[in-house]
Tab-separated table of C-alpha atoms in Angstrom:
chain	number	residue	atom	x	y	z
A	1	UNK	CA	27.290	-20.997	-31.722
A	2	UNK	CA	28.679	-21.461	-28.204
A	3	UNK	CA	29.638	-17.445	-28.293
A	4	UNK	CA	26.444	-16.432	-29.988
A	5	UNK	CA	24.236	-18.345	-26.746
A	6	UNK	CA	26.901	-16.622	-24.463
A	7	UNK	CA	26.521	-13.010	-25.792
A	8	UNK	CA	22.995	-13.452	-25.660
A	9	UNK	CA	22.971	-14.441	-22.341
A	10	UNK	CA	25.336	-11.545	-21.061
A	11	UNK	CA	22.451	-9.177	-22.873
A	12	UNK	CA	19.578	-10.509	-21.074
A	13	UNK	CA	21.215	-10.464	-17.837
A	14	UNK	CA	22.677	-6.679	-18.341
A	15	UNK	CA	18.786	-5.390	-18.539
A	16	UNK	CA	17.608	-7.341	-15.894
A	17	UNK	CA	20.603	-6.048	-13.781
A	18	UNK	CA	19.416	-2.654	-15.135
A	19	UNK	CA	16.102	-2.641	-13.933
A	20	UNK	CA	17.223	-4.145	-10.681
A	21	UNK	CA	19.858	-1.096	-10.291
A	22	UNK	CA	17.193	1.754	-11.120
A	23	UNK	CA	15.108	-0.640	-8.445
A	24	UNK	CA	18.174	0.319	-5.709
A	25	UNK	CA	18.986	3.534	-6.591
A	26	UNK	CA	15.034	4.494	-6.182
A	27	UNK	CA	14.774	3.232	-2.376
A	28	UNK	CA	18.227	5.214	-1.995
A	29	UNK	CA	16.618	8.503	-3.370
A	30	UNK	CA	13.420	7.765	-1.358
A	31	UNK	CA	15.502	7.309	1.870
A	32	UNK	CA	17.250	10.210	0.969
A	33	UNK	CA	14.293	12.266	0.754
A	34	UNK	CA	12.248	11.063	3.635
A	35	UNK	CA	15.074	11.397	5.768
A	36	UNK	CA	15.725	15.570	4.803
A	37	UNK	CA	11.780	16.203	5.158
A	38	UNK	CA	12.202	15.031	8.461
A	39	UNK	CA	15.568	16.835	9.355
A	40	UNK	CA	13.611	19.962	8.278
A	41	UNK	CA	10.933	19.338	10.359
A	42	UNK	CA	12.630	18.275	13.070
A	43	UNK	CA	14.397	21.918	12.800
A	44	UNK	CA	10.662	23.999	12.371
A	45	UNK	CA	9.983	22.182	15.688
A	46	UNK	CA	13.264	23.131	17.096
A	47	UNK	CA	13.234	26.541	16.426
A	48	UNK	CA	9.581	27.780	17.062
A	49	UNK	CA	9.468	26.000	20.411
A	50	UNK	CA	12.482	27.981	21.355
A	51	UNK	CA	13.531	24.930	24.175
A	52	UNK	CA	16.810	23.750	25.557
A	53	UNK	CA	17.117	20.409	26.215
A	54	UNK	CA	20.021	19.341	28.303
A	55	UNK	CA	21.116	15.755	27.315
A	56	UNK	CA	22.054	13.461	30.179
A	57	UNK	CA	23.912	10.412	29.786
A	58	UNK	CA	22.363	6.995	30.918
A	59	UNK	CA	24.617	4.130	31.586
A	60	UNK	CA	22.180	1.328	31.424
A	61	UNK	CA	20.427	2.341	28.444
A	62	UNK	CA	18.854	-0.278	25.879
A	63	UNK	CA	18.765	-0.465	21.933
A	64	UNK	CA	14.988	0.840	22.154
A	65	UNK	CA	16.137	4.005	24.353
A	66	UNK	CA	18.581	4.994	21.494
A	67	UNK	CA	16.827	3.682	18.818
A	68	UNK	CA	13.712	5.836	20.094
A	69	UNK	CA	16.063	9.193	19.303
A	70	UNK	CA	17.071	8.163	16.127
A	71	UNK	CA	15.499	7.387	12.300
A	72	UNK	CA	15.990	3.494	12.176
A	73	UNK	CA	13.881	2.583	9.792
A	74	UNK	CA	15.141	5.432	7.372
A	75	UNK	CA	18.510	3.763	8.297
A	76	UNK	CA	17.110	0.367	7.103
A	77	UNK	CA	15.638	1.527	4.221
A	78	UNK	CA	18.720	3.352	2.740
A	79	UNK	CA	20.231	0.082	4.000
A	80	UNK	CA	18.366	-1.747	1.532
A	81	UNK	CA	18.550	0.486	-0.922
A	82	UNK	CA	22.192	0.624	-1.506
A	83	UNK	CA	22.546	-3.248	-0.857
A	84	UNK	CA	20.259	-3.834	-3.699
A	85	UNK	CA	22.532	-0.897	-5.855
A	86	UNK	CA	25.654	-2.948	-4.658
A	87	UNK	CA	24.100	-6.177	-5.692
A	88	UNK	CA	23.129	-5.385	-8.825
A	89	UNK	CA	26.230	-3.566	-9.961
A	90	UNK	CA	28.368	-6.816	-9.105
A	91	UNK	CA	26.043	-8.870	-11.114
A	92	UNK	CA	26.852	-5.579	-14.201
A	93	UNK	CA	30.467	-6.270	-13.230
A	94	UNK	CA	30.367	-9.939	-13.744
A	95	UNK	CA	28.725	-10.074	-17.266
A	96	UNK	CA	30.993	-7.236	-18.601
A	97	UNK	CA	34.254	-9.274	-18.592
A	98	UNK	CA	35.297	-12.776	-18.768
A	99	UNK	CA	38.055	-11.403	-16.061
A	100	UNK	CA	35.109	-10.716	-13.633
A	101	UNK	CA	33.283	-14.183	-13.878
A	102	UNK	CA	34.129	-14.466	-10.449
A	103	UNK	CA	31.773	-11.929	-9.006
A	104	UNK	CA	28.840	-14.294	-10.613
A	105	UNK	CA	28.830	-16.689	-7.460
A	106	UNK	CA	28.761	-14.118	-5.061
A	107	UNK	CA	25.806	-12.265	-6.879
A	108	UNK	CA	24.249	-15.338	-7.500
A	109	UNK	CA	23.951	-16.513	-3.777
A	110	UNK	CA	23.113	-12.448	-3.105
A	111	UNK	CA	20.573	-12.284	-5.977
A	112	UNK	CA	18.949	-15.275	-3.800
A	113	UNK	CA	18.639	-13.958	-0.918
A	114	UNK	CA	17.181	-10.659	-2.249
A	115	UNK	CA	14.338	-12.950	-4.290
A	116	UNK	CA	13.529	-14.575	-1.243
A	117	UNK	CA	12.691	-11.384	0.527
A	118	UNK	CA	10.714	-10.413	-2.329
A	119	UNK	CA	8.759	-13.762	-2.357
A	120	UNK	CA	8.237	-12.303	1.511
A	121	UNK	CA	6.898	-8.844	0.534
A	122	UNK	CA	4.801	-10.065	-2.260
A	123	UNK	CA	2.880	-12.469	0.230
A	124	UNK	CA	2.508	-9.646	2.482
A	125	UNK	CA	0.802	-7.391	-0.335
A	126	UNK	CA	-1.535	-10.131	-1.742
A	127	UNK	CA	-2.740	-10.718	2.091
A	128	UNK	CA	-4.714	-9.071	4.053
A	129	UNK	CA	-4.164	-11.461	6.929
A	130	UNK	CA	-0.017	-11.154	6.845
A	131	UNK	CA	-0.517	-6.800	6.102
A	132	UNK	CA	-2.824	-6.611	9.222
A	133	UNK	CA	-0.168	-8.870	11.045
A	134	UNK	CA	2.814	-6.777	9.911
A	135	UNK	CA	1.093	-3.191	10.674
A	136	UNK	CA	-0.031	-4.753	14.728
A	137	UNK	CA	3.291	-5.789	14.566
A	138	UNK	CA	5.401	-2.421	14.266
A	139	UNK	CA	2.294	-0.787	16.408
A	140	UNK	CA	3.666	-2.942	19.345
A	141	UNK	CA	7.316	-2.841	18.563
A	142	UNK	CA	9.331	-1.298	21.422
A	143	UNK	CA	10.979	0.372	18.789
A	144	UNK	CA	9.050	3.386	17.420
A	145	UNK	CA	9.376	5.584	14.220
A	146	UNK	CA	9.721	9.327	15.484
A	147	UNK	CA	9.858	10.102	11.846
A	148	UNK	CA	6.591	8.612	10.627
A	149	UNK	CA	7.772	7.240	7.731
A	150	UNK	CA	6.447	3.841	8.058
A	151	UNK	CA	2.859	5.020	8.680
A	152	UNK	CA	3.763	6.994	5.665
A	153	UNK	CA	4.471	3.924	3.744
A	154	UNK	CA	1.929	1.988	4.825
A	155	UNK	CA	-1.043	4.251	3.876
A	156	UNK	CA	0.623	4.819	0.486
A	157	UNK	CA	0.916	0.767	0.285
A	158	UNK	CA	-3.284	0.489	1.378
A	159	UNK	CA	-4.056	3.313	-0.851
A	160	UNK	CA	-2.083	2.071	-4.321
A	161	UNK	CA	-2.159	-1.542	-2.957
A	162	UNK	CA	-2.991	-2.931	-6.893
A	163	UNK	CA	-0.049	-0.842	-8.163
A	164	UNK	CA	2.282	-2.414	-5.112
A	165	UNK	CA	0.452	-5.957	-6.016
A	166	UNK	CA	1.923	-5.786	-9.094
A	167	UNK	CA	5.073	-3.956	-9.203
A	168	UNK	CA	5.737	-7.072	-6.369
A	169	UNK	CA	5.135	-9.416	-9.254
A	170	UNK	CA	7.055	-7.579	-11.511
A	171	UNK	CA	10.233	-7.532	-8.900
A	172	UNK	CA	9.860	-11.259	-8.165
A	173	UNK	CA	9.613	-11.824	-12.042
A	174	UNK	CA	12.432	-9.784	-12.742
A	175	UNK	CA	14.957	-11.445	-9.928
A	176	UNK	CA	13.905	-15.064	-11.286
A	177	UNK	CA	14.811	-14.298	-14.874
A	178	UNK	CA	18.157	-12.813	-13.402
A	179	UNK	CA	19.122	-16.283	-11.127
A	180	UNK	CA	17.945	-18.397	-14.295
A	181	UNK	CA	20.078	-16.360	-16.708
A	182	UNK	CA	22.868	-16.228	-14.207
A	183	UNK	CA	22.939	-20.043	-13.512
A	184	UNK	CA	22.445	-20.824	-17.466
A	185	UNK	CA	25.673	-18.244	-17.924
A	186	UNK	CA	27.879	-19.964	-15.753
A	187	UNK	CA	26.738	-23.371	-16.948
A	188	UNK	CA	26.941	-22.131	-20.506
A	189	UNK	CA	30.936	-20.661	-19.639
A	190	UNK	CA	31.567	-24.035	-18.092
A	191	UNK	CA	30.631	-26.307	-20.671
A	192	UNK	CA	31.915	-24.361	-23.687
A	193	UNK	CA	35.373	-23.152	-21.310
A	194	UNK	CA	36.622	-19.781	-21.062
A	195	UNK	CA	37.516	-19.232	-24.649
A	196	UNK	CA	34.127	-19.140	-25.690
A	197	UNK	CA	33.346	-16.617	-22.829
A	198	UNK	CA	36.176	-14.654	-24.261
A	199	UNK	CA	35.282	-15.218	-27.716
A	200	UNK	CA	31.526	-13.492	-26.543
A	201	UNK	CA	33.133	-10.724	-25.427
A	202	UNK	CA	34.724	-9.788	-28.795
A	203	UNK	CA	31.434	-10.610	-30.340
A	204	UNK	CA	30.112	-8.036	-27.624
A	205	UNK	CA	32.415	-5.194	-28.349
A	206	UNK	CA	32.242	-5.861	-32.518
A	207	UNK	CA	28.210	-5.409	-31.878
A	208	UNK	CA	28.598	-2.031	-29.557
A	209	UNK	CA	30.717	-0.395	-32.178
């Protein structure tokens, strides 16, 4: 019985980890493919102006003087892309083995963290008050996009905002179920020890062949 709730458990958590994966890997390909439109652009520019620009070094220069020459926010995004990939491949790597319960603590206290971001972004979508905030916000920022991506973004966001409304729901949704079904898995590996875990796992592997 123990193995049976355990097994079930590992199941629910591996698609939830799925989706959250495919969630990572999607912000990674966007980056991706933001940040070569740009580079290409960057090179039209480049070559039909035909200009030399000598660089001269600047000893007291800030973070917004070199953060002005360079994609930040592309940075950030991929940033968050592959942190969310990392994420959800340790919580993968936790359910597939009893040897890897381990990495469940540190997902769990990442998965956390990610939800509460996504509590963040979902206010932002479902207010107008907190969007119009946001967007003054990065209009005054020191630091500017030279690539345009965020204005990019943002349209998109104001143009599809139901479909962003909801696929904000369904990421919030998704990242509860996960930290529920990760906290009932530990408890569950606790109470019923280690052999049960291991006794899951069998059960597991007799069920994929």
């Amino acid at each position: 019985m123990a193995s049976a709730l355990i097994v079930c458990l590992r199941n629910l958590l591996r698609c939830t980890n799925y989706l959250l994966l495919c969630y990572g890997l999607a912000i990674v390909i966007i980056a991706c493919e933001f940040y070569f439109e740009w580079i290409s652009e960057e090179e039209e520019t480049n070559s039909s102006s035909n200009l030399v620009e000598e660089t001269k070094e600047e000893k007291n220069q800030t973070f917004s003087d070199v953060a002005s020459k360079q994609p930040v926010f592309l940075y950030a995004f991929l940033a968050i892309g592959v942190y969310v990939t990392l994420v959800s491949w340790t919580g993968l790597w936790g359910v597939e083995s009893p040897r890897n319960r381990c990495c469940l603590p540190f997902y769990a206290h990442n998965l956390l963290f990610m939800w509460v971001c996504s509590i963040c972004a979902c206010a932002i979508a479902f207010s107008e008050t907190a969007r119009d905030f946001v967007g003054k916000e990065h209009e005054q920022s020191s630091i500017k996009d030279i690539t345009g991506t965020t204005k990019k973004m943002y349209d998109t966001v104001s143009e599809n905002l139901f479909v962003v409304q909801i696929m904000s729901l369904v990421l919030v949704f998704v990242q509860t179920a996960s930290l529920v079904l990760t906290a009932a898995l530990r408890r569950a590996a606790s109470e019923y020890s280690s052999s049960a875990f291991e006794e899951s796992d069998d059960e597991d592997e007799g069920e994929a062949e």
